[in-house]
Short mmCIF file of C-alpha atoms in Angstrom, two decimals:
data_model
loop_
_atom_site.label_atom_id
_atom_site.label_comp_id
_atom_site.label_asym_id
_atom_site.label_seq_id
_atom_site.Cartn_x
_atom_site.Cartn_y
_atom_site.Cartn_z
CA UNK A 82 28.96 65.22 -1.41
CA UNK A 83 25.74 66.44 -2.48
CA UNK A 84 24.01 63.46 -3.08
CA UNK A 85 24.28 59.94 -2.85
CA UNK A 86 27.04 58.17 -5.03
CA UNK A 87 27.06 54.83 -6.49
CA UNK A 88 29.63 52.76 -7.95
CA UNK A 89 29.68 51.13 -11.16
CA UNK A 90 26.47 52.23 -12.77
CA UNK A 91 26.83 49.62 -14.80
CA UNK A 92 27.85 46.13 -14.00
CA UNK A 93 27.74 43.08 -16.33
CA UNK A 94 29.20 39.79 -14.95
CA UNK A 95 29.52 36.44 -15.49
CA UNK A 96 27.79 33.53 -13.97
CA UNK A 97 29.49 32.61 -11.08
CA UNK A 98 31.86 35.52 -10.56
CA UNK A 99 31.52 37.82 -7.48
CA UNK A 100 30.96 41.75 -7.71
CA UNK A 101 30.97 44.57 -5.53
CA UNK A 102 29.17 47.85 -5.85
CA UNK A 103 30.02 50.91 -3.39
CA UNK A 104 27.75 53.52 -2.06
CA UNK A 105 28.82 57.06 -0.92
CA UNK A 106 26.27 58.72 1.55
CA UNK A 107 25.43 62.54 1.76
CA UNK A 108 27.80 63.49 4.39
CA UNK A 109 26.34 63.37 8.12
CA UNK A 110 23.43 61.15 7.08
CA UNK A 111 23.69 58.14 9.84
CA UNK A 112 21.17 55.84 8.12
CA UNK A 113 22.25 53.92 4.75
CA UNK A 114 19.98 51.71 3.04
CA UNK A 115 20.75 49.02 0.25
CA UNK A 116 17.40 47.93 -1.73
CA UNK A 117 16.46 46.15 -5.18
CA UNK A 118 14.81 46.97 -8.14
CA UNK A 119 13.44 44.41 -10.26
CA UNK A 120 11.86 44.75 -13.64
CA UNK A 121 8.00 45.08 -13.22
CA UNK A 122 8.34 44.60 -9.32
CA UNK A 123 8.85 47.59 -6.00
CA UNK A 124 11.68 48.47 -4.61
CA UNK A 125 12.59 45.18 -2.44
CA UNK A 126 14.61 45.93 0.94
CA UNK A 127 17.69 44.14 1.39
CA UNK A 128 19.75 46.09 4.54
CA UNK A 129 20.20 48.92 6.85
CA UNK A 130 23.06 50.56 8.36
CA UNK A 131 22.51 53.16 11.68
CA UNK A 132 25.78 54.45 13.10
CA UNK A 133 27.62 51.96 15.09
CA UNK A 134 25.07 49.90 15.44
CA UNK A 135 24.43 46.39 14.55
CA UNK A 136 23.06 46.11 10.52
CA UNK A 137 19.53 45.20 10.17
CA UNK A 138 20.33 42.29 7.16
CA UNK A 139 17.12 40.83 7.42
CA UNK A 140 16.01 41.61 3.70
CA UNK A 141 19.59 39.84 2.14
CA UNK A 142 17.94 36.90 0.16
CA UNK A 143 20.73 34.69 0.48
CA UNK A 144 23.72 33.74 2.03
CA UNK A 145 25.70 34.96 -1.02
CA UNK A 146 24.73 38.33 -0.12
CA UNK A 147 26.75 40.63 2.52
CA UNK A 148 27.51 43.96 3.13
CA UNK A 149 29.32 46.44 5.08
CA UNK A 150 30.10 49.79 5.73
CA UNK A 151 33.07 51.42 6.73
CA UNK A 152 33.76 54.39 9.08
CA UNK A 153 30.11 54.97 9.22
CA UNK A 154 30.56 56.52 5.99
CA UNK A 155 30.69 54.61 2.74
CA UNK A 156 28.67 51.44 2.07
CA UNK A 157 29.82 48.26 -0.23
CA UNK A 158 27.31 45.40 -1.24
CA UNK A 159 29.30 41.91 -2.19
CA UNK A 160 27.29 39.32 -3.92
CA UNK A 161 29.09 36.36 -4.02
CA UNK A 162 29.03 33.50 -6.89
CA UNK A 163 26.54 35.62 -9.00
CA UNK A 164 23.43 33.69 -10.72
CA UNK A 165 21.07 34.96 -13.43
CA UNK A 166 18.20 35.96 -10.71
CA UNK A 167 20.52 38.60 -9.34
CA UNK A 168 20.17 40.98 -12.66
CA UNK A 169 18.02 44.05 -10.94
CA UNK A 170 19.09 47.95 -9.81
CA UNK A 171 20.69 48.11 -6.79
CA UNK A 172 20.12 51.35 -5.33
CA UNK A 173 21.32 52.70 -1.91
CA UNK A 174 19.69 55.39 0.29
CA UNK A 175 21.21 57.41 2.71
CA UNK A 176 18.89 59.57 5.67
CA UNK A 177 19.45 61.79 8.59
CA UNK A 178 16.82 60.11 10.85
CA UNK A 179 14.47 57.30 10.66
CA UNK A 180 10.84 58.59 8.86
CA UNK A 181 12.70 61.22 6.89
CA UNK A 182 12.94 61.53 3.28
CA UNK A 183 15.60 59.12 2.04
CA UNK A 184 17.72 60.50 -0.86
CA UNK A 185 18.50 57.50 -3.18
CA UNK A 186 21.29 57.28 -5.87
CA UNK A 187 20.93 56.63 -9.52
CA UNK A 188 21.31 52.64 -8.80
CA UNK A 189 23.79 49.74 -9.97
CA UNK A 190 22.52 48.28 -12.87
CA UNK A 191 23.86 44.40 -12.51
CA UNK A 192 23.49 42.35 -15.69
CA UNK A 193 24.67 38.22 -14.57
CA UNK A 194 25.23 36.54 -17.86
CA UNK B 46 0.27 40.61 4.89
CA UNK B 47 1.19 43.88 5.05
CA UNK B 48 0.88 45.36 1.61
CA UNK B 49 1.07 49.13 -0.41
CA UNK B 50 -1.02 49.12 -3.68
CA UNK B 51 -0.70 51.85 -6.61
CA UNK B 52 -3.29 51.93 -9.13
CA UNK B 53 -3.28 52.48 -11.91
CA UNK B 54 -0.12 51.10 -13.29
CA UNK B 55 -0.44 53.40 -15.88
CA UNK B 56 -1.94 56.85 -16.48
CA UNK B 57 -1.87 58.97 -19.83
CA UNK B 58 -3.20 62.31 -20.02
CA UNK B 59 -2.95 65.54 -21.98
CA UNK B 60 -1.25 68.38 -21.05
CA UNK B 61 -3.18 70.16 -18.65
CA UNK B 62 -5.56 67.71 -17.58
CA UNK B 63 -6.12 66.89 -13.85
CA UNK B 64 -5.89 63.86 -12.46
CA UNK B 65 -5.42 61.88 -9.18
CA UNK B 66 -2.54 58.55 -8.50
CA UNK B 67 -3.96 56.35 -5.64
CA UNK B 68 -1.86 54.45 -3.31
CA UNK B 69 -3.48 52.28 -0.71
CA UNK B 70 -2.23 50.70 2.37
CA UNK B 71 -2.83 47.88 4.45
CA UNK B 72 0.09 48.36 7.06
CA UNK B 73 -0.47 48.46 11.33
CA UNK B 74 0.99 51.42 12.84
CA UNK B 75 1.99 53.31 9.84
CA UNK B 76 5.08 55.73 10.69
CA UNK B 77 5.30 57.77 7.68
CA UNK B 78 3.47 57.19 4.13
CA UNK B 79 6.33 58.74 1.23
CA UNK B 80 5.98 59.74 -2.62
CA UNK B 81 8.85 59.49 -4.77
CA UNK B 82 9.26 60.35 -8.62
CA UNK B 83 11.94 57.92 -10.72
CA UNK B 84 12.80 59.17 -14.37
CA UNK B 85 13.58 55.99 -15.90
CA UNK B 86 17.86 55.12 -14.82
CA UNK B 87 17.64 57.44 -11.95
CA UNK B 88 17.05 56.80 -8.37
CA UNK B 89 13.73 57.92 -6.80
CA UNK B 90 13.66 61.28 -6.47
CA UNK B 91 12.01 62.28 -3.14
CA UNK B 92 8.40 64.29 -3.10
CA UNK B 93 6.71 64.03 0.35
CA UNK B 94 6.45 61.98 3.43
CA UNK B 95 3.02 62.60 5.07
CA UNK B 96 2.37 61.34 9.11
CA UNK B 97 -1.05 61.84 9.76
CA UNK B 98 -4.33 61.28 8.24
CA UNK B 99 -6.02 64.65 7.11
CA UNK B 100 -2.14 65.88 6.62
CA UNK B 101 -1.79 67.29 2.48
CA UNK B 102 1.12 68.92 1.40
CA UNK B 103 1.76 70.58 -1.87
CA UNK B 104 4.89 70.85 -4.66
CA UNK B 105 4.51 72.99 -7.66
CA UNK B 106 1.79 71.37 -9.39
CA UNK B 107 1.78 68.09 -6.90
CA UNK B 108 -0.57 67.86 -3.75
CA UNK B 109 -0.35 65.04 -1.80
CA UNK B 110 -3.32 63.64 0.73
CA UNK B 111 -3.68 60.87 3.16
CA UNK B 112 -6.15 59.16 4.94
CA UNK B 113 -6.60 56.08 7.24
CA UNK B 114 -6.35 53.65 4.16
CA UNK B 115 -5.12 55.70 1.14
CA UNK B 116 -2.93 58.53 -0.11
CA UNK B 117 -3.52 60.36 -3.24
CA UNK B 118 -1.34 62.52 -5.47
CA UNK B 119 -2.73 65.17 -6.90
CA UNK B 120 -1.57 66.89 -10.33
CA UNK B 121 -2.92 69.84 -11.41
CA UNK B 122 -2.75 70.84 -15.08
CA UNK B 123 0.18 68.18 -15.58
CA UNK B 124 2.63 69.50 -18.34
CA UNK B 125 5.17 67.31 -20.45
CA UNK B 126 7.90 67.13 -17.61
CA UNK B 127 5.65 65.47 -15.33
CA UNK B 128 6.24 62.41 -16.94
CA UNK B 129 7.77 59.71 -14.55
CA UNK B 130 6.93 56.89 -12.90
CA UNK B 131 5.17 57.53 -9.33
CA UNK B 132 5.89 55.42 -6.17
CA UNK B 133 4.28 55.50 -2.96
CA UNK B 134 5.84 53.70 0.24
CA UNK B 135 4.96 53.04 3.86
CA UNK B 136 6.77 52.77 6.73
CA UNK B 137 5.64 50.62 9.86
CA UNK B 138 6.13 49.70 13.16
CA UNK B 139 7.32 46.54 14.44
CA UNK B 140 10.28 44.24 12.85
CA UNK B 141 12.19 46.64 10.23
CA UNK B 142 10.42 49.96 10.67
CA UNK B 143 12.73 51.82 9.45
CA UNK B 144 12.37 49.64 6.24
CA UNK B 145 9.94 50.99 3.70
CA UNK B 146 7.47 48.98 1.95
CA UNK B 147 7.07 50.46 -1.64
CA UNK B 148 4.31 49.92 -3.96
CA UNK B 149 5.25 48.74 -8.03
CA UNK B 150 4.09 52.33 -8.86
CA UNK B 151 2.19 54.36 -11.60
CA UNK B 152 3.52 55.42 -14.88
CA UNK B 153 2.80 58.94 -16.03
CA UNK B 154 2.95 60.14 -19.11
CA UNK B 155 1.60 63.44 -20.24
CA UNK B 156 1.02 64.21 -23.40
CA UNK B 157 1.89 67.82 -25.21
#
């Protein structure tokens, strides 16, 4: 597609359920990035996808938080038992090469209640 | 600690007047510093990534600069639609560099 695609743009939830939220890169970008968006803090990094490789999930801050991606194409982020702190944008990122622009989408907005 | 600091959090001017965003940077081996706009509910839009110190590059009425320890954004003669919030971010070597480390940002608003 032309740009990046996320999936739900809105998300409210319950305490304790689990939720998924899907990300659709521009075609032929190998690098796909998951990060978080806080009220009145940055953008905080969470994972990275490159090709076939391994994912760099050093930013997850939990155990409750996974992700993968399929087909080195589209990108789902599954946070498990969902608690009140986990109410942010998630946005996802997609890039041809490392150091190059990364086109974002418009963000998950995840409301835990 | 590496860190990325935008000041100020918020800017208001009028219509036309000039004004500089500064984003500072206390990273080691800094790969590529980026500007992005973000309309509020949208993603970050994507402005510039600048590699070198002394490198500037220039957007309609946007001009961005960097040096050793800061980058500025430029706006010349700002109109209505250049209100958005601004954010700088760095990327590094070492663990993560393809990560980027993003400042909180700089509100803009521009007044008609």
């Amino acid at each position: 597609g032309a740009g990046v695609s996320q999936s739900p743009s809105n998300k409210v939830t319950e305490k304790g359920k689990d939720v998924e939220l899907r990300c659709d890169p521009i075609s032929g970008h190998t690098a796909l990035y998951w990060y978080r968006q806080s009220l009145g803090q940055g953008l905080e990094f969470l994972i990275y996808f490159q090709g076939n490789s391994a994912p760099d999930k050093s930013g997850l801050p939990s155990d409750r938080f996974s992700a993968e991606r399929t087909g080195g194409s589209v990108s789902t982020l599954t946070i498990q038992r969902t608690q009140q702190e986990d109410s942010a944008v998630y946005l996802c990122a997609s890039s041809k090469r490392l150091y190059y622009g990364y086109t974002f989408g418009s963000g998950t907005r995840l409301t835990v209640v | 600690e590496d860190q990325v600091t935008q000041s100020p959090e918020a800017l208001r001017l009028q219509e036309g007047e000039s004004s500089s965003l500064n984003c500072s940077y206390t990273v080691s081996g800094l790969r590529g510093l980026f500007w992005y706009r973000q309309d509020p509910g949208k993603g970050p839009e994507f402005l510039f990534t600048l590699y070198s110190a002394g490198e500037e590059k220039e957007k309609e009425r946007l001009k961005a600069t960097l040096t050793k320890k800061e980058s500025f954004l430029h706006i010349t003669a700002p109109k209505p639609e250049d209100s958005a919030t601004y954010l700088c971010a760095a990327a590094y070597s070492g663990a993560g560099s393809y990560q980027l480390t993003f400042g909180k940002g700089t509100k803009l608003s521009v007044i008609p």
